[in-house]
Amino acid sequence: MDCQEKLEVPVYTDVDRETFLRDIYPLRRPAVLKRVPLGPCVRSWTVSYLAQKGGDREVKVHVSPEPRMDFLHKNFVYRTLPFDKFIQRAAEAKHSDFFISEDESYYLRSLGEDVRKEPADLRKQFPELAEDFHIPQFFEPEQFFSSVFRISSPGLQLWTHYDVMDNLLAQVTGRKRVVLYSPKDALYLYLTGDKSEVLDIDTTDLQLYPEFVKASRYECILEPGDLLFIPALWFHNTLALQFGVGVNVFWRHLPPESYDKKDPYGNKDPVAASRVLQSLERTLGILEELPPDYQDFYARRMVLRIQSRAYLSNY
């Protein structure tokens, strides 16, 4: 998007725990971290090695006829494959075996053993591969929530969304472009829940989404072995420039009671925020009892009240 303000994501090298917690984490902004030790995975996770170690255990994957996946309109289907077969297909540009078309795209987001109750944990779902991946110790062990194995076909692009927990995206193999938007730009992203309705962030239809140009675009390219710190509530959109394997590590940075205990994915709004949004819907329903001009007037007063009470002045 040539019309948007473009900002670079800062890059830090040889970051240890002390440096991260002192110089990076308090800023609450994305940061690329280079030369952080991730273990032998960066060298060893080839297609053949992953297929051998992952074996024939079945995995549920997204399959789409086009590389830009759209979670709002579900332009993909879920299919089950043995892991070794999946990894071979995901690495191909064209497929001799396929579900939809020979150029379909694949995406794996690992799940817990009980998908309704347990968060993903690489150590439980793929213990042989977990031995190769060293989780950076940038948070306390009791804060750990999940480690999500992600594998993408070349060219695969995932929808813009936010998460409610801090996370580190470890790009183990392949190159990936990541575009991020600040939480303060939420007003310009045309949200439905935690996802943006703007699917094409590079050549956006500005007649349909005119406010999108007001959002500032942070962009970075992750090389194999890079880490990206994504603070909670920062929107992100990923594009696999090559076949790629990564691991997302999420941790709880708010008190444990702040989070929905029945959320194994870690993407439901905090309990207090959910209550506020529910109250807002009830309030808007009451507002509809007034004539339209009164609705407009009191809605504007509500906005002013919210701005004065809840907006951060230096954000």
PDB file of C-alpha atoms in Angstrom:
ATOM      1  CA  MET A   1       0.000   0.000   0.000  1.00  0.00           C
ATOM      2  CA  ASP A   2       1.866   3.055  -1.260  1.00  0.00           C
ATOM      3  CA  CYS A   3      -0.635   5.361   0.450  1.00  0.00           C
ATOM      4  CA  GLN A   4       0.116   4.112   3.963  1.00  0.00           C
ATOM      5  CA  GLU A   5       2.880   5.385   6.216  1.00  0.00           C
ATOM      6  CA  LYS A   6       5.578   2.700   6.221  1.00  0.00           C
ATOM      7  CA  LEU A   7       7.685   2.035   9.281  1.00  0.00           C
ATOM      8  CA  GLU A   8      10.482  -0.469   9.795  1.00  0.00           C
ATOM      9  CA  VAL A   9      10.448  -2.997  12.587  1.00  0.00           C
ATOM     10  CA  PRO A  10      13.621  -2.488  14.673  1.00  0.00           C
ATOM     11  CA  VAL A  11      16.232  -5.247  14.541  1.00  0.00           C
ATOM     12  CA  TYR A  12      18.300  -6.428  17.515  1.00  0.00           C
ATOM     13  CA  THR A  13      21.196  -8.885  17.436  1.00  0.00           C
ATOM     14  CA  ASP A  14      22.509 -11.345  20.060  1.00  0.00           C
ATOM     15  CA  VAL A  15      19.671 -10.608  22.459  1.00  0.00           C
ATOM     16  CA  ASP A  16      19.718 -12.397  25.808  1.00  0.00           C
ATOM     17  CA  ARG A  17      17.029 -12.519  28.466  1.00  0.00           C
ATOM     18  CA  GLU A  18      18.329  -9.463  30.353  1.00  0.00           C
ATOM     19  CA  THR A  19      18.517  -7.331  27.193  1.00  0.00           C
ATOM     20  CA  PHE A  20      15.056  -8.388  26.060  1.00  0.00           C
ATOM     21  CA  LEU A  21      13.404  -7.608  29.393  1.00  0.00           C
ATOM     22  CA  ARG A  22      15.280  -4.334  29.882  1.00  0.00           C
ATOM     23  CA  ASP A  23      15.457  -2.770  26.408  1.00  0.00           C
ATOM     24  CA  ILE A  24      12.797  -4.390  24.194  1.00  0.00           C
ATOM     25  CA  TYR A  25       9.868  -5.778  26.153  1.00  0.00           C
ATOM     26  CA  PRO A  26       8.903  -2.554  28.000  1.00  0.00           C
ATOM     27  CA  LEU A  27       8.475  -0.684  24.689  1.00  0.00           C
ATOM     28  CA  ARG A  28       5.482  -2.886  23.728  1.00  0.00           C
ATOM     29  CA  ARG A  29       6.458  -2.729  20.071  1.00  0.00           C
ATOM     30  CA  PRO A  30       7.389  -5.475  17.585  1.00  0.00           C
ATOM     31  CA  ALA A  31      11.067  -6.327  17.252  1.00  0.00           C
ATOM     32  CA  VAL A  32      13.102  -8.686  15.080  1.00  0.00           C
ATOM     33  CA  LEU A  33      15.666 -10.621  17.098  1.00  0.00           C
ATOM     34  CA  LYS A  34      18.613 -12.131  15.243  1.00  0.00           C
ATOM     35  CA  ARG A  35      21.170 -14.710  16.382  1.00  0.00           C
ATOM     36  CA  VAL A  36      19.111 -15.898  19.334  1.00  0.00           C
ATOM     37  CA  PRO A  37      19.997 -19.605  19.798  1.00  0.00           C
ATOM     38  CA  LEU A  38      17.051 -21.782  18.708  1.00  0.00           C
ATOM     39  CA  GLY A  39      18.829 -25.120  18.696  1.00  0.00           C
ATOM     40  CA  PRO A  40      19.704 -27.518  15.854  1.00  0.00           C
ATOM     41  CA  CYS A  41      16.275 -27.056  14.188  1.00  0.00           C
ATOM     42  CA  VAL A  42      17.554 -24.227  11.976  1.00  0.00           C
ATOM     43  CA  ARG A  43      19.992 -26.627  10.297  1.00  0.00           C
ATOM     44  CA  SER A  44      18.203 -29.954  10.592  1.00  0.00           C
ATOM     45  CA  TRP A  45      14.549 -29.247   9.742  1.00  0.00           C
ATOM     46  CA  THR A  46      14.713 -30.196   6.079  1.00  0.00           C
ATOM     47  CA  VAL A  47      11.673 -31.665   4.326  1.00  0.00           C
ATOM     48  CA  SER A  48      13.091 -35.208   4.492  1.00  0.00           C
ATOM     49  CA  TYR A  49      14.089 -34.854   8.159  1.00  0.00           C
ATOM     50  CA  LEU A  50      10.674 -33.483   9.164  1.00  0.00           C
ATOM     51  CA  ALA A  51       8.901 -36.252   7.250  1.00  0.00           C
ATOM     52  CA  GLN A  52      11.038 -38.906   8.919  1.00  0.00           C
ATOM     53  CA  LYS A  53      10.659 -37.515  12.448  1.00  0.00           C
ATOM     54  CA  GLY A  54       6.976 -36.615  12.123  1.00  0.00           C
ATOM     55  CA  GLY A  55       6.146 -39.987  10.647  1.00  0.00           C
ATOM     56  CA  ASP A  56       2.666 -41.043   9.637  1.00  0.00           C
ATOM     57  CA  ARG A  57       0.762 -39.489  12.546  1.00  0.00           C
ATOM     58  CA  GLU A  58      -2.335 -37.790  11.183  1.00  0.00           C
ATOM     59  CA  VAL A  59      -2.642 -33.998  11.197  1.00  0.00           C
ATOM     60  CA  LYS A  60      -5.578 -31.747  10.362  1.00  0.00           C
ATOM     61  CA  VAL A  61      -4.582 -29.075   7.847  1.00  0.00           C
ATOM     62  CA  HIS A  62      -6.093 -26.142   5.956  1.00  0.00           C
ATOM     63  CA  VAL A  63      -6.294 -26.636   2.197  1.00  0.00           C
ATOM     64  CA  SER A  64      -7.143 -23.682  -0.053  1.00  0.00           C
ATOM     65  CA  PRO A  65      -7.463 -23.338  -3.841  1.00  0.00           C
ATOM     66  CA  GLU A  66      -5.782 -19.933  -3.558  1.00  0.00           C
ATOM     67  CA  PRO A  67      -2.765 -18.809  -1.521  1.00  0.00           C
ATOM     68  CA  ARG A  68      -4.543 -15.973   0.334  1.00  0.00           C
ATOM     69  CA  MET A  69      -6.504 -17.681   3.089  1.00  0.00           C
ATOM     70  CA  ASP A  70      -9.632 -15.961   4.359  1.00  0.00           C
ATOM     71  CA  PHE A  71     -10.889 -17.059   7.758  1.00  0.00           C
ATOM     72  CA  LEU A  72     -13.932 -14.759   7.666  1.00  0.00           C
ATOM     73  CA  HIS A  73     -15.358 -16.303   4.494  1.00  0.00           C
ATOM     74  CA  LYS A  74     -13.701 -19.711   4.879  1.00  0.00           C
ATOM     75  CA  ASN A  75     -12.149 -20.109   1.434  1.00  0.00           C
ATOM     76  CA  PHE A  76     -10.467 -23.314   2.603  1.00  0.00           C
ATOM     77  CA  VAL A  77     -11.391 -26.803   3.744  1.00  0.00           C
ATOM     78  CA  TYR A  78      -9.977 -28.952   6.522  1.00  0.00           C
ATOM     79  CA  ARG A  79      -8.423 -32.240   5.499  1.00  0.00           C
ATOM     80  CA  THR A  80      -6.479 -34.926   7.336  1.00  0.00           C
ATOM     81  CA  LEU A  81      -3.164 -36.288   6.089  1.00  0.00           C
ATOM     82  CA  PRO A  82      -0.269 -38.309   7.500  1.00  0.00           C
ATOM     83  CA  PHE A  83       2.337 -35.779   8.572  1.00  0.00           C
ATOM     84  CA  ASP A  84       5.015 -37.101   6.215  1.00  0.00           C
ATOM     85  CA  LYS A  85       2.654 -36.830   3.233  1.00  0.00           C
ATOM     86  CA  PHE A  86       1.534 -33.368   4.301  1.00  0.00           C
ATOM     87  CA  ILE A  87       5.071 -32.012   4.608  1.00  0.00           C
ATOM     88  CA  GLN A  88       5.927 -33.251   1.121  1.00  0.00           C
ATOM     89  CA  ARG A  89       2.827 -31.635  -0.385  1.00  0.00           C
ATOM     90  CA  ALA A  90       3.331 -28.345   1.461  1.00  0.00           C
ATOM     91  CA  ALA A  91       6.853 -28.035   0.061  1.00  0.00           C
ATOM     92  CA  GLU A  92       5.665 -28.516  -3.556  1.00  0.00           C
ATOM     93  CA  ALA A  93       4.543 -25.778  -5.938  1.00  0.00           C
ATOM     94  CA  LYS A  94       2.480 -28.254  -7.992  1.00  0.00           C
ATOM     95  CA  HIS A  95       0.872 -31.440  -6.720  1.00  0.00           C
ATOM     96  CA  SER A  96       0.325 -34.780  -8.416  1.00  0.00           C
ATOM     97  CA  ASP A  97      -1.886 -35.761  -5.469  1.00  0.00           C
ATOM     98  CA  PHE A  98      -4.344 -33.104  -4.321  1.00  0.00           C
ATOM     99  CA  PHE A  99      -7.800 -32.432  -2.852  1.00  0.00           C
ATOM    100  CA  ILE A 100      -8.969 -29.401  -4.871  1.00  0.00           C
ATOM    101  CA  SER A 101      -6.422 -28.462  -7.521  1.00  0.00           C
ATOM    102  CA  GLU A 102      -2.812 -29.115  -8.448  1.00  0.00           C
ATOM    103  CA  ASP A 103      -1.724 -25.704  -7.150  1.00  0.00           C
ATOM    104  CA  GLU A 104      -3.655 -25.755  -3.863  1.00  0.00           C
ATOM    105  CA  SER A 105      -1.994 -24.294  -0.746  1.00  0.00           C
ATOM    106  CA  TYR A 106      -1.492 -25.994   2.602  1.00  0.00           C
ATOM    107  CA  TYR A 107      -1.255 -24.675   6.132  1.00  0.00           C
ATOM    108  CA  LEU A 108      -0.744 -26.491   9.425  1.00  0.00           C
ATOM    109  CA  ARG A 109      -1.446 -24.941  12.800  1.00  0.00           C
ATOM    110  CA  SER A 110      -0.794 -27.635  15.373  1.00  0.00           C
ATOM    111  CA  LEU A 111      -3.488 -28.375  17.959  1.00  0.00           C
ATOM    112  CA  GLY A 112      -3.587 -29.869  21.439  1.00  0.00           C
ATOM    113  CA  GLU A 113      -4.481 -33.514  21.994  1.00  0.00           C
ATOM    114  CA  ASP A 114      -7.980 -32.455  23.086  1.00  0.00           C
ATOM    115  CA  VAL A 115      -8.560 -29.532  20.729  1.00  0.00           C
ATOM    116  CA  ARG A 116     -11.376 -28.127  22.904  1.00  0.00           C
ATOM    117  CA  LYS A 117      -9.390 -28.115  26.122  1.00  0.00           C
ATOM    118  CA  GLU A 118      -5.638 -28.282  25.570  1.00  0.00           C
ATOM    119  CA  PRO A 119      -3.379 -25.644  23.990  1.00  0.00           C
ATOM    120  CA  ALA A 120      -0.843 -26.775  21.412  1.00  0.00           C
ATOM    121  CA  ASP A 121       2.504 -27.847  22.830  1.00  0.00           C
ATOM    122  CA  LEU A 122       5.267 -28.903  20.468  1.00  0.00           C
ATOM    123  CA  ARG A 123       6.749 -31.066  23.211  1.00  0.00           C
ATOM    124  CA  LYS A 124       3.561 -33.143  23.408  1.00  0.00           C
ATOM    125  CA  GLN A 125       2.427 -33.275  19.772  1.00  0.00           C
ATOM    126  CA  PHE A 126       5.883 -33.613  18.160  1.00  0.00           C
ATOM    127  CA  PRO A 127       8.307 -34.657  20.936  1.00  0.00           C
ATOM    128  CA  GLU A 128      10.972 -35.883  18.468  1.00  0.00           C
ATOM    129  CA  LEU A 129      11.058 -32.467  16.790  1.00  0.00           C
ATOM    130  CA  ALA A 130      10.709 -30.517  20.035  1.00  0.00           C
ATOM    131  CA  GLU A 131      14.136 -31.797  21.048  1.00  0.00           C
ATOM    132  CA  ASP A 132      15.595 -29.718  18.210  1.00  0.00           C
ATOM    133  CA  PHE A 133      13.857 -26.461  19.166  1.00  0.00           C
ATOM    134  CA  HIS A 134      14.975 -24.407  22.169  1.00  0.00           C
ATOM    135  CA  ILE A 135      12.348 -21.996  23.496  1.00  0.00           C
ATOM    136  CA  PRO A 136      14.000 -18.649  24.336  1.00  0.00           C
ATOM    137  CA  GLN A 137      13.776 -18.048  28.071  1.00  0.00           C
ATOM    138  CA  PHE A 138      12.346 -14.545  27.844  1.00  0.00           C
ATOM    139  CA  PHE A 139       9.506 -15.194  30.318  1.00  0.00           C
ATOM    140  CA  GLU A 140       8.910 -17.207  33.483  1.00  0.00           C
ATOM    141  CA  PRO A 141       8.160 -20.932  32.997  1.00  0.00           C
ATOM    142  CA  GLU A 142       4.772 -20.624  34.731  1.00  0.00           C
ATOM    143  CA  GLN A 143       3.723 -17.980  32.175  1.00  0.00           C
ATOM    144  CA  PHE A 144       4.029 -20.408  29.253  1.00  0.00           C
ATOM    145  CA  PHE A 145       0.765 -21.001  27.399  1.00  0.00           C
ATOM    146  CA  SER A 146       1.479 -22.756  24.098  1.00  0.00           C
ATOM    147  CA  SER A 147       4.023 -23.572  21.412  1.00  0.00           C
ATOM    148  CA  VAL A 148       2.329 -23.771  18.035  1.00  0.00           C
ATOM    149  CA  PHE A 149       3.927 -25.597  15.114  1.00  0.00           C
ATOM    150  CA  ARG A 150       3.205 -23.764  11.824  1.00  0.00           C
ATOM    151  CA  ILE A 151       4.008 -24.989   8.324  1.00  0.00           C
ATOM    152  CA  SER A 152       3.070 -23.045   5.178  1.00  0.00           C
ATOM    153  CA  SER A 153       3.150 -23.652   1.440  1.00  0.00           C
ATOM    154  CA  PRO A 154       5.214 -21.120  -0.537  1.00  0.00           C
ATOM    155  CA  GLY A 155       3.138 -18.014  -1.239  1.00  0.00           C
ATOM    156  CA  LEU A 156       0.616 -18.695   1.526  1.00  0.00           C
ATOM    157  CA  GLN A 157      -0.793 -15.521   3.096  1.00  0.00           C
ATOM    158  CA  LEU A 158      -2.749 -15.515   6.367  1.00  0.00           C
ATOM    159  CA  TRP A 159      -5.421 -13.011   7.347  1.00  0.00           C
ATOM    160  CA  THR A 160      -4.699  -9.960   9.529  1.00  0.00           C
ATOM    161  CA  HIS A 161      -5.615 -10.590  13.170  1.00  0.00           C
ATOM    162  CA  TYR A 162      -4.509  -9.915  16.735  1.00  0.00           C
ATOM    163  CA  ASP A 163      -3.760 -12.193  19.696  1.00  0.00           C
ATOM    164  CA  VAL A 164      -4.370 -11.367  23.344  1.00  0.00           C
ATOM    165  CA  MET A 165      -1.071 -12.838  24.573  1.00  0.00           C
ATOM    166  CA  ASP A 166       2.497 -11.811  23.894  1.00  0.00           C
ATOM    167  CA  ASN A 167       4.293 -14.164  21.535  1.00  0.00           C
ATOM    168  CA  LEU A 168       7.524 -14.941  19.780  1.00  0.00           C
ATOM    169  CA  LEU A 169       7.355 -16.125  16.184  1.00  0.00           C
ATOM    170  CA  ALA A 170      10.399 -18.258  15.450  1.00  0.00           C
ATOM    171  CA  GLN A 171      11.006 -18.549  11.703  1.00  0.00           C
ATOM    172  CA  VAL A 172      12.972 -21.784  11.636  1.00  0.00           C
ATOM    173  CA  THR A 173      13.163 -22.397   7.873  1.00  0.00           C
ATOM    174  CA  GLY A 174      12.181 -20.349   4.819  1.00  0.00           C
ATOM    175  CA  ARG A 175      11.660 -16.602   4.489  1.00  0.00           C
ATOM    176  CA  LYS A 176       8.485 -14.820   5.591  1.00  0.00           C
ATOM    177  CA  ARG A 177       7.145 -11.293   5.238  1.00  0.00           C
ATOM    178  CA  VAL A 178       5.251  -9.965   8.228  1.00  0.00           C
ATOM    179  CA  VAL A 179       3.158  -6.786   8.149  1.00  0.00           C
ATOM    180  CA  LEU A 180       1.967  -5.391  11.473  1.00  0.00           C
ATOM    181  CA  TYR A 181      -0.436  -2.671  12.583  1.00  0.00           C
ATOM    182  CA  SER A 182      -0.536  -0.989  15.960  1.00  0.00           C
ATOM    183  CA  PRO A 183      -3.534  -1.513  18.280  1.00  0.00           C
ATOM    184  CA  LYS A 184      -4.155   2.245  18.066  1.00  0.00           C
ATOM    185  CA  ASP A 185      -4.969   1.784  14.361  1.00  0.00           C
ATOM    186  CA  ALA A 186      -7.783  -0.674  15.066  1.00  0.00           C
ATOM    187  CA  LEU A 187     -10.302   1.969  13.957  1.00  0.00           C
ATOM    188  CA  TYR A 188      -8.949   1.765  10.399  1.00  0.00           C
ATOM    189  CA  LEU A 189      -8.810  -2.024   9.983  1.00  0.00           C
ATOM    190  CA  TYR A 190     -12.518  -2.850   9.550  1.00  0.00           C
ATOM    191  CA  LEU A 191     -12.645  -5.470  12.265  1.00  0.00           C
ATOM    192  CA  THR A 192     -14.947  -8.426  12.636  1.00  0.00           C
ATOM    193  CA  GLY A 193     -14.014  -9.856  16.005  1.00  0.00           C
ATOM    194  CA  ASP A 194     -10.230 -10.275  16.121  1.00  0.00           C
ATOM    195  CA  LYS A 195      -9.827 -10.268  12.330  1.00  0.00           C
ATOM    196  CA  SER A 196      -9.598  -7.535   9.688  1.00  0.00           C
ATOM    197  CA  GLU A 197     -11.979  -7.611   6.736  1.00  0.00           C
ATOM    198  CA  VAL A 198      -9.199  -6.149   4.557  1.00  0.00           C
ATOM    199  CA  LEU A 199      -7.789  -9.268   2.910  1.00  0.00           C
ATOM    200  CA  ASP A 200      -5.605  -7.654   0.260  1.00  0.00           C
ATOM    201  CA  ILE A 201      -3.303  -5.374   2.220  1.00  0.00           C
ATOM    202  CA  ASP A 202      -1.039  -4.626  -0.768  1.00  0.00           C
ATOM    203  CA  THR A 203      -3.549  -3.471  -3.414  1.00  0.00           C
ATOM    204  CA  THR A 204      -6.521  -2.619  -1.242  1.00  0.00           C
ATOM    205  CA  ASP A 205      -9.843  -1.493  -2.705  1.00  0.00           C
ATOM    206  CA  LEU A 206      -9.942   1.968  -1.136  1.00  0.00           C
ATOM    207  CA  GLN A 207     -13.475   2.585  -2.303  1.00  0.00           C
ATOM    208  CA  LEU A 208     -14.533  -0.319  -0.122  1.00  0.00           C
ATOM    209  CA  TYR A 209     -12.070   0.401   2.719  1.00  0.00           C
ATOM    210  CA  PRO A 210     -11.229   4.137   2.525  1.00  0.00           C
ATOM    211  CA  GLU A 211     -10.026   4.448   6.150  1.00  0.00           C
ATOM    212  CA  PHE A 212      -7.395   1.739   5.687  1.00  0.00           C
ATOM    213  CA  VAL A 213      -4.871   4.274   4.344  1.00  0.00           C
ATOM    214  CA  LYS A 214      -4.759   5.892   7.803  1.00  0.00           C
ATOM    215  CA  ALA A 215      -3.186   2.796   9.368  1.00  0.00           C
ATOM    216  CA  SER A 216       0.617   2.849   9.677  1.00  0.00           C
ATOM    217  CA  ARG A 217       2.264  -0.242   8.198  1.00  0.00           C
ATOM    218  CA  TYR A 218       5.174  -1.912   9.990  1.00  0.00           C
ATOM    219  CA  GLU A 219       6.950  -4.460   7.823  1.00  0.00           C
ATOM    220  CA  CYS A 220       9.832  -6.903   8.148  1.00  0.00           C
ATOM    221  CA  ILE A 221      11.293  -9.932   6.380  1.00  0.00           C
ATOM    222  CA  LEU A 222      12.162 -12.880   8.602  1.00  0.00           C
ATOM    223  CA  GLU A 223      15.115 -15.012   7.571  1.00  0.00           C
ATOM    224  CA  PRO A 224      15.696 -18.575   8.813  1.00  0.00           C
ATOM    225  CA  GLY A 225      16.618 -18.432  12.491  1.00  0.00           C
ATOM    226  CA  ASP A 226      15.011 -15.040  13.140  1.00  0.00           C
ATOM    227  CA  LEU A 227      12.577 -14.310  15.955  1.00  0.00           C
ATOM    228  CA  LEU A 228       9.799 -11.732  15.846  1.00  0.00           C
ATOM    229  CA  PHE A 229       8.418 -10.410  19.111  1.00  0.00           C
ATOM    230  CA  ILE A 230       4.707  -9.632  18.590  1.00  0.00           C
ATOM    231  CA  PRO A 231       3.199  -7.853  21.609  1.00  0.00           C
ATOM    232  CA  ALA A 232      -0.394  -8.665  22.490  1.00  0.00           C
ATOM    233  CA  LEU A 233      -3.044  -6.760  20.484  1.00  0.00           C
ATOM    234  CA  TRP A 234      -0.687  -5.946  17.591  1.00  0.00           C
ATOM    235  CA  PHE A 235      -2.292  -6.965  14.306  1.00  0.00           C
ATOM    236  CA  HIS A 236      -0.180  -9.114  12.000  1.00  0.00           C
ATOM    237  CA  ASN A 237      -0.407 -10.548   8.496  1.00  0.00           C
ATOM    238  CA  THR A 238       2.072 -13.149   7.238  1.00  0.00           C
ATOM    239  CA  LEU A 239       3.178 -14.092   3.732  1.00  0.00           C
ATOM    240  CA  ALA A 240       5.388 -17.156   3.181  1.00  0.00           C
ATOM    241  CA  LEU A 241       7.987 -16.102   0.615  1.00  0.00           C
ATOM    242  CA  GLN A 242       9.198 -19.714   0.589  1.00  0.00           C
ATOM    243  CA  PHE A 243       8.054 -23.023   2.024  1.00  0.00           C
ATOM    244  CA  GLY A 244       8.498 -22.374   5.712  1.00  0.00           C
ATOM    245  CA  VAL A 245       8.391 -23.929   9.147  1.00  0.00           C
ATOM    246  CA  GLY A 246       7.958 -21.893  12.299  1.00  0.00           C
ATOM    247  CA  VAL A 247       6.990 -22.084  15.946  1.00  0.00           C
ATOM    248  CA  ASN A 248       4.876 -19.529  17.806  1.00  0.00           C
ATOM    249  CA  VAL A 249       5.472 -19.382  21.549  1.00  0.00           C
ATOM    250  CA  PHE A 250       2.719 -17.669  23.529  1.00  0.00           C
ATOM    251  CA  TRP A 251       2.837 -16.676  27.181  1.00  0.00           C
ATOM    252  CA  ARG A 252       0.464 -15.072  29.686  1.00  0.00           C
ATOM    253  CA  HIS A 253       1.660 -11.603  30.641  1.00  0.00           C
ATOM    254  CA  LEU A 254      -1.545 -10.627  32.472  1.00  0.00           C
ATOM    255  CA  PRO A 255      -2.701 -12.288  35.725  1.00  0.00           C
ATOM    256  CA  PRO A 256      -3.993 -15.829  34.975  1.00  0.00           C
ATOM    257  CA  GLU A 257      -7.573 -14.942  35.973  1.00  0.00           C
ATOM    258  CA  SER A 258      -7.667 -12.350  33.177  1.00  0.00           C
ATOM    259  CA  TYR A 259      -7.892 -15.064  30.518  1.00  0.00           C
ATOM    260  CA  ASP A 260     -10.789 -17.276  29.472  1.00  0.00           C
ATOM    261  CA  LYS A 261     -10.039 -20.680  31.006  1.00  0.00           C
ATOM    262  CA  LYS A 262     -11.932 -22.457  28.225  1.00  0.00           C
ATOM    263  CA  ASP A 263      -9.802 -20.982  25.449  1.00  0.00           C
ATOM    264  CA  PRO A 264      -7.183 -23.492  24.181  1.00  0.00           C
ATOM    265  CA  TYR A 265      -6.159 -21.224  21.287  1.00  0.00           C
ATOM    266  CA  GLY A 266      -5.348 -18.173  23.406  1.00  0.00           C
ATOM    267  CA  ASN A 267      -7.182 -15.757  21.108  1.00  0.00           C
ATOM    268  CA  LYS A 268     -10.357 -14.972  23.042  1.00  0.00           C
ATOM    269  CA  ASP A 269     -10.569 -11.480  24.484  1.00  0.00           C
ATOM    270  CA  PRO A 270      -9.728 -11.162  28.199  1.00  0.00           C
ATOM    271  CA  VAL A 271     -12.671 -11.855  30.514  1.00  0.00           C
ATOM    272  CA  ALA A 272     -13.104  -8.185  31.495  1.00  0.00           C
ATOM    273  CA  ALA A 273     -12.953  -7.065  27.855  1.00  0.00           C
ATOM    274  CA  SER A 274     -15.609  -9.617  26.871  1.00  0.00           C
ATOM    275  CA  ARG A 275     -17.878  -8.332  29.633  1.00  0.00           C
ATOM    276  CA  VAL A 276     -17.390  -4.755  28.428  1.00  0.00           C
ATOM    277  CA  LEU A 277     -18.244  -5.680  24.826  1.00  0.00           C
ATOM    278  CA  GLN A 278     -21.368  -7.530  25.953  1.00  0.00           C
ATOM    279  CA  SER A 279     -22.427  -4.523  28.029  1.00  0.00           C
ATOM    280  CA  LEU A 280     -21.827  -2.273  25.025  1.00  0.00           C
ATOM    281  CA  GLU A 281     -24.196  -4.357  22.883  1.00  0.00           C
ATOM    282  CA  ARG A 282     -26.884  -4.057  25.559  1.00  0.00           C
ATOM    283  CA  THR A 283     -26.280  -0.304  25.799  1.00  0.00           C
ATOM    284  CA  LEU A 284     -26.580   0.140  22.038  1.00  0.00           C
ATOM    285  CA  GLY A 285     -29.839  -1.787  22.137  1.00  0.00           C
ATOM    286  CA  ILE A 286     -31.209   0.659  24.711  1.00  0.00           C
ATOM    287  CA  LEU A 287     -29.961   3.586  22.618  1.00  0.00           C
ATOM    288  CA  GLU A 288     -32.122   2.387  19.724  1.00  0.00           C
ATOM    289  CA  GLU A 289     -35.215   3.307  21.760  1.00  0.00           C
ATOM    290  CA  LEU A 290     -34.443   6.976  20.944  1.00  0.00           C
ATOM    291  CA  PRO A 291     -35.064   8.805  17.642  1.00  0.00           C
ATOM    292  CA  PRO A 292     -32.104   8.678  15.197  1.00  0.00           C
ATOM    293  CA  ASP A 293     -30.884  12.231  15.908  1.00  0.00           C
ATOM    294  CA  TYR A 294     -30.868  11.516  19.657  1.00  0.00           C
ATOM    295  CA  GLN A 295     -29.048   8.222  19.042  1.00  0.00           C
ATOM    296  CA  ASP A 296     -26.360  10.111  17.139  1.00  0.00           C
ATOM    297  CA  PHE A 297     -26.009  12.786  19.836  1.00  0.00           C
ATOM    298  CA  TYR A 298     -25.749  10.406  22.780  1.00  0.00           C
ATOM    299  CA  ALA A 299     -23.498   8.006  20.869  1.00  0.00           C
ATOM    300  CA  ARG A 300     -21.055  10.891  20.350  1.00  0.00           C
ATOM    301  CA  ARG A 301     -21.227  11.703  24.055  1.00  0.00           C
ATOM    302  CA  MET A 302     -20.440   8.061  24.820  1.00  0.00           C
ATOM    303  CA  VAL A 303     -17.410   8.192  22.531  1.00  0.00           C
ATOM    304  CA  LEU A 304     -16.136  11.338  24.255  1.00  0.00           C
ATOM    305  CA  ARG A 305     -16.632   9.725  27.642  1.00  0.00           C
ATOM    306  CA  ILE A 306     -14.722   6.620  26.588  1.00  0.00           C
ATOM    307  CA  GLN A 307     -11.888   8.712  25.132  1.00  0.00           C
ATOM    308  CA  SER A 308     -11.514  10.755  28.318  1.00  0.00           C
ATOM    309  CA  ARG A 309     -11.624   7.713  30.614  1.00  0.00           C
ATOM    310  CA  ALA A 310      -9.852   4.943  28.713  1.00  0.00           C
ATOM    311  CA  TYR A 311      -7.616   6.292  25.921  1.00  0.00           C
ATOM    312  CA  LEU A 312      -3.895   6.560  26.697  1.00  0.00           C
ATOM    313  CA  SER A 313      -2.715  10.125  26.176  1.00  0.00           C
ATOM    314  CA  ASN A 314       0.824   9.129  25.104  1.00  0.00           C
ATOM    315  CA  TYR A 315      -0.086   6.041  23.071  1.00  0.00           C
TER     316      TYR A 315
END
